[in-house]
Coordinates of C-alpha atoms in Angstrom, one line a residue:
P620 CA 64.9 107.9 58.8
R621 CA 67.5 108.7 61.4
P622 CA 68.3 112.4 61.7
G623 CA 71.4 113.3 59.7
H624 CA 71.4 110.1 57.6
A625 CA 68.8 110.5 54.9
D626 CA 71.4 112.5 52.9
M627 CA 74.4 110.5 54.1
S628 CA 75.6 113.6 56.0
E629 CA 77.8 113.2 59.1
E630 CA 76.4 113.0 62.6
K631 CA 78.5 114.8 65.2
L632 CA 78.6 113.2 68.7
S633 CA 80.5 113.8 71.9
F634 CA 82.8 111.4 73.6
Q635 CA 81.7 110.0 77.0
A636 CA 83.4 112.1 79.7
E637 CA 85.6 109.1 80.8
V638 CA 86.8 108.7 77.2
G639 CA 87.8 112.3 77.1
R640 CA 89.9 111.9 80.2
L641 CA 91.5 108.8 78.8
L642 CA 92.4 110.5 75.6
D643 CA 94.0 113.4 77.5
I644 CA 96.1 110.9 79.5
V645 CA 97.0 109.0 76.3
A646 CA 98.1 112.2 74.5
H647 CA 100.3 113.4 77.4
S648 CA 101.5 110.4 79.3
L649 CA 102.4 107.5 77.0
Y650 CA 105.1 108.9 74.7
S651 CA 107.7 106.7 76.3
N652 CA 106.1 103.6 74.8
R653 CA 104.7 104.7 71.5
D654 CA 105.2 101.4 69.7
V655 CA 102.4 99.8 71.6
F656 CA 99.7 101.5 69.5
L657 CA 100.5 99.1 66.6
R658 CA 100.5 96.1 68.9
E659 CA 97.1 97.1 70.3
L660 CA 95.5 97.7 66.9
I661 CA 96.8 94.3 65.6
S662 CA 95.5 92.6 68.7
N663 CA 92.0 94.1 68.2
A664 CA 92.1 93.1 64.5
S665 CA 93.0 89.5 65.5
D666 CA 90.1 89.4 68.0
A667 CA 87.7 90.6 65.3
C668 CA 88.8 87.8 63.0
D669 CA 88.5 85.2 65.8
K670 CA 84.9 86.3 66.5
L671 CA 83.9 86.0 62.9
R672 CA 85.6 82.7 62.4
Y673 CA 83.5 81.3 65.3
R674 CA 80.2 82.8 64.0
A675 CA 80.9 81.5 60.5
L676 CA 80.9 77.9 61.9
T677 CA 77.1 78.1 62.0
D678 CA 76.6 80.8 59.3
T679 CA 79.0 80.1 56.5
A680 CA 77.7 83.0 54.4
L681 CA 79.2 85.5 56.8
A682 CA 82.8 84.7 55.9
G683 CA 82.5 84.2 52.2
D684 CA 85.8 83.6 50.3
T685 CA 87.8 86.4 51.9
P686 CA 90.7 85.0 54.0
Y687 CA 91.2 86.1 57.6
E688 CA 94.2 88.5 57.8
V689 CA 95.6 91.8 59.0
R690 CA 97.0 94.2 56.5
I691 CA 99.3 97.2 57.4
V692 CA 99.6 99.8 54.7
P693 CA 102.0 102.7 55.1
D694 CA 101.5 105.7 52.7
K695 CA 104.4 108.1 52.9
A696 CA 102.9 110.6 50.4
A697 CA 99.6 110.9 52.4
G698 CA 101.3 110.5 55.8
T699 CA 98.9 107.8 56.8
L700 CA 99.2 104.3 58.2
T701 CA 96.3 101.9 57.7
V702 CA 95.6 98.8 59.8
A703 CA 92.9 96.7 58.2
D704 CA 91.3 93.3 59.1
T705 CA 88.8 91.0 57.5
G706 CA 87.1 90.3 60.8
I707 CA 83.5 90.7 62.0
G708 CA 83.4 94.5 61.5
M709 CA 81.1 97.0 63.2
G710 CA 77.8 98.7 62.4
R711 CA 76.9 102.3 63.3
D712 CA 75.8 101.6 66.9
E713 CA 78.9 99.4 67.6
L714 CA 81.2 102.1 66.3
I715 CA 79.6 104.6 68.7
G716 CA 79.5 102.1 71.6
N717 CA 83.0 100.7 71.1
L718 CA 84.9 103.9 70.2
G719 CA 82.8 106.7 71.7
T720 CA 82.1 105.3 75.1
I721 CA 83.6 102.9 77.6
A722 CA 80.9 100.3 78.0
R723 CA 82.9 98.6 80.7
S724 CA 82.3 98.2 84.4
G725 CA 84.9 99.6 86.8
T726 CA 85.4 102.8 84.8
A727 CA 85.4 105.1 87.8
A728 CA 87.8 103.0 89.7
F729 CA 90.1 102.8 86.7
L730 CA 90.2 106.6 86.2
A731 CA 90.8 107.1 89.9
E732 CA 93.9 105.0 89.5
M733 CA 94.8 107.0 86.4
D734 CA 94.7 110.2 88.4
K735 CA 97.0 108.7 91.1
K736 CA 99.5 107.2 88.6
A737 CA 99.4 109.4 85.5
D738 CA 103.2 108.9 85.1
D739 CA 102.5 105.2 84.6
G740 CA 99.7 105.6 82.2
G741 CA 101.0 102.9 79.9
G742 CA 100.5 100.2 82.4
L743 CA 97.1 101.4 83.4
I744 CA 95.7 101.9 79.9
G745 CA 96.8 98.4 79.1
Q746 CA 95.2 97.0 82.2
F747 CA 91.9 98.6 81.2
G748 CA 92.0 97.2 77.7
V749 CA 91.3 100.3 75.7
G750 CA 94.1 99.9 73.2
F751 CA 92.3 101.6 70.3
Y752 CA 92.8 105.0 72.0
S753 CA 96.6 104.6 71.9
S754 CA 96.2 105.5 68.2
F755 CA 96.1 109.1 69.3
M756 CA 99.7 108.9 70.6
V757 CA 100.9 109.0 67.0
A758 CA 97.9 110.4 65.0
D759 CA 96.4 113.9 64.7
H760 CA 93.2 112.3 63.7
V761 CA 91.9 108.8 63.1
E762 CA 89.4 107.4 60.6
V763 CA 87.7 104.0 61.0
R764 CA 85.8 102.5 58.1
S765 CA 83.9 99.4 59.0
R766 CA 81.2 97.0 57.6
R767 CA 79.8 94.3 59.8
A768 CA 79.8 90.9 58.3
G769 CA 76.5 90.1 56.6
E770 CA 75.3 93.8 56.5
A771 CA 75.0 96.0 53.5
E772 CA 75.8 99.4 55.0
G773 CA 79.3 100.5 55.7
W774 CA 80.2 103.3 58.2
L775 CA 82.9 105.9 58.8
W776 CA 83.9 107.1 62.3
R777 CA 86.5 109.8 62.6
S778 CA 87.9 112.1 65.3
D779 CA 90.8 114.2 66.3
G780 CA 90.5 112.9 69.9
K781 CA 89.6 116.3 71.3
G782 CA 86.0 115.8 72.6
E783 CA 83.9 114.9 69.5
F784 CA 83.7 112.4 66.8
T785 CA 81.5 112.0 63.7
V786 CA 79.7 109.0 62.2
A787 CA 78.5 108.8 58.6
E788 CA 77.6 106.2 56.0
A789 CA 80.6 105.0 54.0
P790 CA 80.1 103.3 50.7
D791 CA 83.9 102.9 50.4
A792 CA 84.1 100.8 53.7
P793 CA 85.7 97.4 53.3
A794 CA 83.5 94.6 52.0
R795 CA 83.8 93.0 55.5
G796 CA 85.8 94.1 58.5
T797 CA 87.5 97.3 59.7
A798 CA 90.2 99.6 58.3
I799 CA 91.7 102.1 60.7
V800 CA 93.5 105.0 59.0
L801 CA 95.9 107.0 61.2
H802 CA 96.9 110.5 60.0
L803 CA 100.3 110.5 61.6
K804 CA 101.8 113.4 63.5
E805 CA 104.9 114.9 62.1
D806 CA 107.1 113.4 64.8
A807 CA 105.6 109.9 64.2
R808 CA 106.3 109.6 60.5
D809 CA 109.0 107.0 61.2
Y810 CA 106.2 104.5 61.6
L811 CA 105.8 104.6 57.8
D812 CA 109.2 102.9 57.4
P813 CA 108.7 99.2 56.5
V814 CA 111.8 98.2 58.4
R815 CA 110.3 99.8 61.6
I816 CA 107.0 98.2 61.1
R817 CA 108.6 94.7 60.6
G818 CA 110.6 95.2 63.8
I819 CA 107.5 96.1 65.9
V820 CA 105.4 93.2 64.5
R821 CA 108.2 90.7 65.1
T822 CA 108.7 92.0 68.6
Y823 CA 105.1 92.3 69.7
S824 CA 102.9 90.4 67.4
D825 CA 104.8 87.5 65.9
H826 CA 102.5 85.0 67.8
I827 CA 99.3 86.3 66.2
A828 CA 97.8 83.2 64.7
L829 CA 96.7 84.7 61.4
P830 CA 98.8 86.4 58.7
I831 CA 99.9 90.0 59.2
R832 CA 100.8 91.4 55.8
L833 CA 102.8 94.5 55.1
V834 CA 101.7 96.2 51.9
A835 CA 104.5 98.3 50.5
G836 CA 105.8 98.9 47.0
G837 CA 102.8 97.2 45.4
E838 CA 103.6 93.9 47.2
A839 CA 102.0 92.2 50.3
E840 CA 104.6 90.5 52.5
Q841 CA 103.7 88.3 55.5
I842 CA 105.8 89.6 58.4
N843 CA 104.8 87.2 61.3
A844 CA 105.1 83.5 62.0
A845 CA 101.3 83.2 62.2
S846 CA 101.3 80.0 64.3
A847 CA 99.4 79.7 67.5
L848 CA 102.1 80.1 70.2
W849 CA 100.4 77.6 72.6
T850 CA 100.7 74.8 70.0
R851 CA 104.5 75.2 69.8
P852 CA 106.8 73.1 72.0
R853 CA 108.1 75.0 75.1
S854 CA 111.7 74.6 73.9
E855 CA 110.9 76.7 70.9
V856 CA 109.3 79.6 72.7
T857 CA 111.5 82.3 74.2
A858 CA 110.7 84.3 77.4
E859 CA 110.2 87.4 75.3
Q860 CA 107.6 85.6 73.1
Y861 CA 105.8 84.5 76.2
K862 CA 105.7 88.0 77.5
E863 CA 104.4 89.5 74.3
F864 CA 101.7 86.9 74.0
Y865 CA 100.7 87.7 77.5
H866 CA 100.5 91.4 76.6
H867 CA 98.3 90.4 73.6
V868 CA 95.9 88.0 75.4
A869 CA 95.6 90.0 78.6
H870 CA 95.7 93.5 77.0
A871 CA 98.2 94.3 79.7
F872 CA 101.6 96.0 80.0
D873 CA 103.0 94.4 83.1
E874 CA 105.3 91.3 83.2
P875 CA 103.7 87.9 83.9
W876 CA 104.4 86.7 87.4
L877 CA 103.9 83.0 86.4
T878 CA 103.8 81.4 83.0
L879 CA 102.3 77.8 82.6
H880 CA 102.6 76.2 79.1
G881 CA 101.5 72.6 78.8
R882 CA 99.6 70.0 76.8
A883 CA 97.5 67.2 78.2
E884 CA 97.4 64.0 76.1
G885 CA 95.6 60.7 76.3
A886 CA 91.9 60.3 77.1
L887 CA 91.6 64.1 77.1
E888 CA 93.7 66.4 74.8
Y889 CA 94.1 70.1 75.3
A890 CA 96.8 72.7 75.2
S891 CA 97.0 75.6 77.7
L892 CA 99.1 78.7 78.0
L893 CA 98.2 80.5 81.2
F894 CA 99.6 83.6 82.9
V895 CA 99.4 85.0 86.4
P896 CA 99.8 88.8 86.2
S897 CA 102.3 90.7 88.4
T898 CA 99.8 93.5 89.1
R899 CA 96.1 93.5 89.8
P900 CA 93.8 93.8 86.8
Y901 CA 91.5 96.9 87.2
D902 CA 88.3 94.8 87.5
L903 CA 89.6 92.2 90.0
F904 CA 86.9 93.0 92.5
H905 CA 84.0 93.6 90.2
P906 CA 80.8 91.8 91.3
E907 CA 80.5 89.9 88.0
R908 CA 83.7 88.0 88.8
Q909 CA 84.3 87.1 85.2
V910 CA 86.9 84.6 84.1
H911 CA 89.3 85.9 81.3
V912 CA 90.8 82.8 79.8
K913 CA 90.1 82.3 76.1
L914 CA 88.6 79.0 75.0
Y915 CA 89.6 77.6 71.6
V916 CA 88.5 74.4 69.9
R917 CA 91.2 73.1 67.5
R918 CA 92.6 76.6 67.0
V919 CA 89.2 78.2 66.5
F920 CA 88.2 80.9 69.0
V921 CA 85.0 80.1 70.9
T922 CA 84.7 82.6 73.8
D923 CA 86.8 84.7 76.2
N924 CA 84.3 84.5 79.1
C925 CA 83.9 80.8 79.9
K926 CA 83.1 80.6 83.6
E927 CA 83.2 76.8 83.3
L928 CA 86.9 76.8 82.4
L929 CA 88.2 78.2 85.7
P930 CA 86.6 79.1 89.0
S931 CA 85.9 82.8 89.7
W932 CA 88.4 82.8 92.5
L933 CA 91.1 82.4 89.7
R934 CA 89.7 85.2 87.6
F935 CA 93.0 87.1 87.6
V936 CA 94.5 84.3 85.4
R937 CA 94.9 85.2 81.7
G938 CA 95.7 83.0 78.7
V939 CA 94.3 80.4 76.3
V940 CA 93.0 76.8 76.5
D941 CA 92.6 74.9 73.2
S942 CA 90.6 71.7 73.3
E943 CA 90.8 68.8 70.8
D944 CA 87.7 67.1 72.3
L945 CA 84.9 69.7 72.3
P946 CA 82.7 70.0 69.2
L947 CA 83.6 73.0 67.0
N948 CA 80.0 74.4 67.1
V949 CA 79.8 74.1 70.9
S950 CA 77.1 76.4 72.3
R951 CA 76.8 78.4 75.5
E952 CA 74.3 75.9 76.8
M953 CA 76.6 72.9 75.9
L954 CA 79.5 74.5 77.7
Q955 CA 77.5 74.8 80.9
R956 CA 77.0 71.0 81.2
N957 CA 79.9 69.5 79.2
P958 CA 81.9 66.9 81.2
V959 CA 85.0 67.5 79.0
L960 CA 85.1 71.1 80.2
A961 CA 84.7 70.0 83.8
R962 CA 87.7 67.7 83.5
I963 CA 89.8 70.4 81.8
R964 CA 88.9 72.8 84.7
H965 CA 90.0 70.2 87.3
G966 CA 93.3 69.7 85.6
L967 CA 94.0 73.5 85.1
V968 CA 93.1 74.3 88.7
K969 CA 95.3 71.5 90.1
R970 CA 98.3 72.6 87.9
L971 CA 97.9 76.3 88.7
L972 CA 97.8 75.6 92.5
Q973 CA 100.8 73.3 92.2
E974 CA 102.9 75.9 90.4
I975 CA 101.8 78.7 92.7
G976 CA 102.7 76.4 95.6
R977 CA 106.2 75.9 94.2
K978 CA 106.7 79.7 94.0
A979 CA 105.5 80.0 97.6
A980 CA 108.2 77.5 98.7
D981 CA 111.1 78.7 96.4
A982 CA 110.5 82.5 96.4
P983 CA 108.7 83.5 99.6
A984 CA 109.3 87.2 99.0
E985 CA 107.8 87.1 95.5
Y986 CA 105.0 85.0 96.8
A987 CA 104.2 87.5 99.5
E988 CA 103.7 90.1 96.8
F989 CA 101.5 87.7 94.8
W990 CA 99.4 87.1 97.9
K991 CA 99.1 90.8 98.6
N992 CA 97.7 91.3 95.1
F993 CA 95.5 88.2 94.7
G994 CA 95.1 86.6 98.2
P995 CA 91.7 88.3 98.8
V996 CA 90.4 86.6 95.6
V997 CA 92.1 83.2 96.2
K998 CA 90.5 83.1 99.7
E999 CA 87.1 83.0 98.0
G1000 CA 88.0 79.5 97.0
L1001 CA 88.2 78.5 100.7
Y1002 CA 84.5 79.3 100.9
E1003 CA 83.4 78.0 97.5
E1004 CA 85.8 75.1 96.5
T1005 CA 85.6 72.1 98.8
D1006 CA 87.9 70.0 96.6
Q1007 CA 90.8 72.4 96.9
R1008 CA 90.5 73.6 100.5
E1009 CA 93.5 71.8 101.9
T1010 CA 95.7 73.1 99.2
L1011 CA 94.4 76.6 99.5
L1012 CA 94.8 76.5 103.3
G1013 CA 98.4 75.7 102.8
L1014 CA 98.8 78.6 100.3
A1015 CA 97.0 81.2 102.5
R1016 CA 99.0 83.9 104.2
F1017 CA 97.9 86.3 106.9
R1018 CA 99.0 89.3 108.8
S1019 CA 99.1 88.8 112.5
T1020 CA 100.1 90.4 115.8
A1021 CA 103.4 88.4 115.7
G1022 CA 105.1 90.9 113.3
D1023 CA 105.1 92.3 109.8
A1024 CA 105.9 89.1 107.9
P1025 CA 102.9 87.2 106.5
V1026 CA 102.3 83.9 108.4
S1027 CA 100.9 80.6 107.1
L1028 CA 98.5 78.6 109.2
A1029 CA 101.1 75.9 109.6
E1030 CA 103.5 78.5 111.1
Y1031 CA 100.7 79.8 113.3
V1032 CA 99.9 76.4 114.7
A1033 CA 103.6 75.6 115.3
R1034 CA 103.8 78.8 117.5
M1035 CA 100.7 78.2 119.6
R1036 CA 101.1 78.6 123.3
P1037 CA 100.8 75.7 125.8
G1038 CA 97.1 75.4 126.7
Q1039 CA 96.0 77.2 123.5
E1040 CA 93.3 75.2 121.8
A1041 CA 92.1 77.6 119.0
I1042 CA 93.4 79.7 116.1
Y1043 CA 92.4 83.3 117.2
T1044 CA 91.3 85.9 114.7
I1045 CA 89.9 89.4 114.6
N1046 CA 88.1 91.0 111.7
G1047 CA 87.9 94.6 110.6
E1048 CA 88.9 97.0 107.8
D1049 CA 92.2 98.4 109.0
E1050 CA 95.1 96.2 110.0
A1051 CA 96.7 98.8 112.3
Q1052 CA 93.4 99.6 114.1
L1053 CA 92.8 95.9 114.7
A1054 CA 96.3 95.5 116.2
R1055 CA 95.3 98.2 118.7
S1056 CA 91.9 96.7 119.5
P1057 CA 91.1 96.2 123.3
Q1058 CA 89.9 92.7 122.5
I1059 CA 93.4 91.4 121.8
E1060 CA 95.1 93.0 124.9
G1061 CA 94.9 89.8 127.0
F1062 CA 96.0 87.6 124.1
R1063 CA 99.0 89.8 123.5
A1064 CA 99.9 89.6 127.3
K1065 CA 99.8 85.8 127.1
G1066 CA 101.9 85.8 123.9
V1067 CA 99.0 84.4 121.9
E1068 CA 99.2 85.3 118.2
V1069 CA 96.0 86.8 116.6
L1070 CA 95.4 86.8 112.8
L1071 CA 94.3 90.2 111.5
L1072 CA 91.6 89.6 108.9
T1073 CA 90.7 92.6 106.7
D1074 CA 89.2 91.2 103.6
P1075 CA 85.4 90.8 103.3
I1076 CA 85.6 87.1 102.5
D1077 CA 87.4 86.6 105.8
E1078 CA 84.0 86.9 107.5
F1079 CA 82.8 83.7 105.8
W1080 CA 85.5 81.1 105.1
P1081 CA 86.6 80.4 108.8
T1082 CA 83.0 79.3 109.6
A1083 CA 82.8 77.2 106.4
I1084 CA 86.0 75.4 107.1
G1085 CA 85.7 75.2 110.9
K1086 CA 89.2 73.9 111.7
F1087 CA 92.8 73.7 110.5
D1088 CA 95.0 70.8 111.8
G1089 CA 92.3 70.0 114.3
K1090 CA 92.3 73.6 115.7
P1091 CA 89.1 75.6 115.5
F1092 CA 89.0 79.2 114.3
R1093 CA 87.8 81.5 117.0
S1094 CA 87.2 85.3 116.9
V1095 CA 88.6 87.2 119.9
T1096 CA 85.5 89.4 119.8
R1097 CA 83.2 86.5 120.7
G1098 CA 82.1 85.0 124.1
G1099 CA 84.6 83.8 126.7
A1100 CA 88.2 84.2 125.8
D1101 CA 89.5 81.0 127.6
L1102 CA 92.7 82.8 128.4
A1103 CA 93.0 81.2 131.9
K1104 CA 94.0 77.9 130.2
I1105 CA 96.9 79.4 128.3
T1106 CA 100.4 79.6 129.7
A1107 CA 102.1 83.0 129.3
P1108 CA 105.7 83.2 128.3
E1109 CA 108.2 83.4 131.2
D1110 CA 109.4 86.8 130.1
A1111 CA 105.9 88.2 129.7
A1112 CA 105.6 91.6 131.3
A1113 CA 103.1 91.9 134.1
P1114 CA 100.2 94.3 133.2
Q1115 CA 100.7 97.7 134.7
T1116 CA 97.3 97.8 136.5
A1117 CA 96.0 97.9 140.0
E1118 CA 95.4 94.7 142.1
A1119 CA 92.1 93.1 141.1
R1120 CA 89.3 93.6 143.6
P1121 CA 85.7 92.3 143.5
I1122 CA 83.5 94.4 141.2
D1123 CA 80.3 92.4 141.6
G1124 CA 78.4 95.4 143.0
L1125 CA 79.5 97.6 140.0
L1126 CA 78.5 94.8 137.6
T1127 CA 75.0 94.6 139.1
L1128 CA 74.6 98.4 139.1
F1129 CA 75.7 98.6 135.4
R1130 CA 73.3 95.8 134.4
L1131 CA 70.4 97.7 136.1
A1132 CA 71.4 101.1 134.5
L1133 CA 72.0 99.8 131.0
G1134 CA 69.0 97.4 130.9
D1135 CA 68.1 96.3 127.4
S1136 CA 71.0 98.3 125.8
V1137 CA 73.3 95.3 126.4
K1138 CA 73.0 91.5 126.6
D1139 CA 75.1 91.4 129.8
V1140 CA 77.8 93.1 131.8
R1141 CA 80.6 91.0 133.1
A1142 CA 84.3 91.0 134.2
S1143 CA 86.8 90.5 131.4
E1144 CA 89.7 88.1 131.0
R1145 CA 90.8 89.7 127.8
L1146 CA 91.4 93.3 128.8
T1147 CA 94.7 94.5 130.3
D1148 CA 95.0 98.2 129.4
S1149 CA 91.5 99.4 128.4
P1150 CA 88.7 99.8 130.9
V1151 CA 85.9 98.3 128.8
C1152 CA 85.1 96.6 125.5
L1153 CA 82.2 95.1 123.7
V1154 CA 82.0 91.4 122.6
A1155 CA 79.5 89.3 120.7
D1156 CA 77.8 86.4 122.5
D1157 CA 78.8 83.0 121.1
G1158 CA 75.6 82.5 119.2
D1159 CA 75.5 86.0 117.7
L1160 CA 76.9 87.5 114.5
D1161 CA 80.5 88.8 114.7
M1162 CA 80.4 92.5 115.2
H1163 CA 82.3 93.4 112.1
L1164 CA 80.1 91.1 109.9
E1165 CA 77.0 92.8 111.4
R1166 CA 78.4 96.2 110.4
M1167 CA 79.1 95.0 106.9
L1168 CA 75.6 93.5 106.5
R1169 CA 74.0 96.7 107.8
A1170 CA 76.1 98.8 105.4
A1171 CA 74.9 96.6 102.6
R1172 CA 71.3 96.9 103.9
Q1173 CA 71.0 93.2 104.3
I1174 CA 69.9 93.6 108.0
D1175 CA 68.4 96.4 110.0
A1176 CA 68.5 95.2 113.6
R1177 CA 71.5 95.5 115.9
A1178 CA 72.3 92.5 118.1
K1179 CA 72.7 93.3 121.8
R1180 CA 76.4 93.0 122.9
I1181 CA 78.1 92.0 126.1
L1182 CA 79.9 94.9 127.9
E1183 CA 83.1 93.6 129.5
L1184 CA 84.8 95.6 132.4
N1185 CA 88.5 95.3 133.2
P1186 CA 88.5 94.5 136.9
R1187 CA 92.2 95.6 137.2
H1188 CA 91.8 99.0 135.5
R1189 CA 92.1 102.0 137.9
L1190 CA 88.9 103.5 136.5
I1191 CA 86.9 100.4 137.1
Q1192 CA 88.4 99.9 140.5
G1193 CA 87.5 103.5 141.4
L1194 CA 84.0 103.0 140.2
A1195 CA 83.6 99.8 142.1
Q1196 CA 84.7 101.6 145.3
R1197 CA 82.2 104.4 144.5
A1198 CA 79.4 101.8 144.0
T1199 CA 79.8 100.8 147.7
E1200 CA 78.8 104.4 148.8
P1201 CA 75.2 105.3 149.2
G1202 CA 73.5 107.7 146.8
T1203 CA 75.8 107.0 143.8
A1204 CA 73.5 104.9 141.7
E1205 CA 72.3 107.7 139.4
E1206 CA 75.8 109.1 138.9
L1207 CA 77.2 105.6 138.1
G1208 CA 74.3 104.9 135.8
E1209 CA 75.4 107.9 133.7
V1210 CA 79.0 106.6 133.7
A1211 CA 77.7 103.2 132.6
H1212 CA 76.1 104.7 129.5
L1213 CA 79.2 106.8 128.9
L1214 CA 81.5 103.8 129.0
L1215 CA 79.1 101.8 126.7
D1216 CA 79.4 104.6 124.2
Q1217 CA 83.1 104.7 124.6
A1218 CA 83.3 101.0 123.8
R1219 CA 81.1 101.6 120.7
I1220 CA 83.4 104.3 119.5
V1221 CA 86.4 102.1 119.8
E1222 CA 84.6 99.5 117.6
G1223 CA 84.0 102.1 114.9
E1224 CA 80.3 102.7 115.9
P1225 CA 78.7 106.0 116.7
P1226 CA 77.2 106.5 120.2
A1227 CA 73.6 105.3 120.3
D1228 CA 72.4 108.9 121.2
P1229 CA 75.1 111.5 120.3
A1230 CA 73.3 114.3 122.2
A1231 CA 73.0 112.2 125.4
F1232 CA 76.7 111.1 125.0
S1233 CA 77.7 114.8 124.8
R1234 CA 75.6 115.7 127.8
R1235 CA 77.0 112.8 129.9
L1236 CA 80.6 113.6 128.9
A1237 CA 80.1 117.3 129.9
G1238 CA 78.6 116.3 133.2
A1239 CA 81.4 113.9 134.0
L1240 CA 84.0 116.6 133.3
A1241 CA 82.1 119.2 135.4
R1242 CA 81.9 116.8 138.3
H1243 CA 85.7 116.2 138.0
L1244 CA 86.5 119.9 138.0
A1245 CA 84.1 120.5 140.9
A1246 CA 85.9 117.8 142.9

C-alpha cells in the first residue's frame, strides 16, 4: 500500500516552486479583478464536462444517467462557496499533477514575465491558463473533492496556498466529477450573495454551453443561456459576449484583436468562431508549436489540440470550429487523414488571411502592432505553406534602413534605385546593430534600402521563395555587392574619405600573411566609412546563419570568409603606402591579423586567438607611441 494511505490518513506534499511563486503573485497582485476567479472555475468545470462527453461516446458507462452541469452553492452560515461539475473528475495523481505542479512548458519564461510585470498579474495569469489558482484571491483555504469517471476511489485535495497541500481518500467525494469548496476570506463574503453570483455568471459565463445552476434557498436555478455561442447568428451576439467567450476559450484576459464568426454551408458544413489575440500568448515560441483551436463535432467537444485544423504558423489563433460532417467518434488517426478536415483548414486559413489583410489596409497602425506580436510566427508560413505564399508576402512587414516605419515588399520594390536588381537584406539579432553594420555602408551611400531581418525564420524563407515581383532576395553580407550598377541619388553626400589609390600590393601581402585564415582578400565596393569587413562567398552559408547553427551545435566547422578592404579609407591607404617600402612585410602581416580580428569582432565573433590579438594590439600601440 502507498505510504500514508492504508489508514486513509492525509499525505502532505509541497507545491512545485513555480506554483508557490504564482500563488504569491495571485495573493498580492490580482485584487483589482477578483470576479475572474468564478469565471475561471466555471471554465475549468465546462472543460471537464466536455472531455467526459467525448469519452462517453465510446464508453457509455462512464457518463451514466447524471446530466452534465455546473452547480454553484453559496453557504452563508459556513462562509463557503462551492463550484461543482459532473465532468470527468480527477484521481489522486491528477490532483497532484494538476493542482500541485505546473506541468506545462514555458514555465520559466512565464515567471520571468511575471517578475517584470507584477502589476499586470491578471493578464499574465490568464495567458498562462492557471485559473484554478485565482481561487486564492478570495479564499483562505480551498478544498477539492473529486472522483474520476469510472473509478471507485474519491480524493480530497486541500491547501491554504502557502507552500503545502494535502491529499487523502474521500468517501464523500462526488459520484463523478469535481467539487471545489472555497472558504472565503472575510472581505470576500459578498460572493455569497445570489444577486452578485448571477451578475458575474451573466457577464462572464453566459455562453457556457451547459447549464450553470445556482443552488440557493433549497432551489436550483439555471442562470446562463447555455447555448453554444458559435451557433447563434452574428446579429444576436454582442461585442461583450464575444469578448467573454474569447476569455473563456483562450483562458486569456486581453481583448481580442480580431473576431471571425461564420458558418460554411453547402457541400461542407461547419461553424467557426475564431479570435486573434491582442497580446502574445506565453507559449508562442515553444518548440511544440501547438495549435489551440477547439474542434467540436455537432456541439460535442473532440480535442483542443488538432494540428490538422490550422497550420502551426497560425498557432496564436484561439477559438472553436464545430463540424457537421465529421463522425462523432472520430479518432486521432482519422483526424490525421480526413479530407473533410483538410477542406475546413483551407477555408479557415483563407478567411483568416483575408480578414487580417483587411485590417492591414484599413488600420495600418493597429496592423503594425499585430505584426510586431505575431509576424515572426506568420513568416514561418512563407517557408512552410506554398499555397499561401503570395498572400503572406503581401502581409509581411519589415524594418529597414529607410526609417522607423515597417515596410511592405511592394513598398520596397517601388522605392528601388535605378540599376538596382535585387531586394537587399541583412540578418542578425539586433536591429540597431545591423543598421550600423559596415556591410551596408555602400548601400546607404547609394540610397539603397536594406531590410533588417532579426527573426530566426528570416534565415530560411528568402531562400525558399527566391524572388518577389521578379526581384531576387540577396544578402549584403554575400559575395559581390553589384553597387557599381546602381545610380546614387543626386543629393547623396560624397563619402568623406581619401582619393582611392591602387592597393594591389597590400592585397597580395595580406593574402600571404593570412593564408588559410581567409578565403580571399579583395578591395571592397560596399565599404565607405569602415576600413575592413568580412563577407561570405556566394556559395557559402550566410554568416549569421552559421553562427546560429554553431550555437545549436548543428555544425562545428567555420567557413572561411572573404576579407574586404576599403581602398578609400585613410588607414588602408597608409598601409598600402607602407607596403611599397622594403622590410615591412612582417609588420604588415601582424596588422593583417589585427584587422581580421577587428572584422570578426564587428560581426559579433571573438578573435580567433585572443592572446595573439592582445599581443598584436599592444605591439601596434607601442610602435605608434615610438613613432
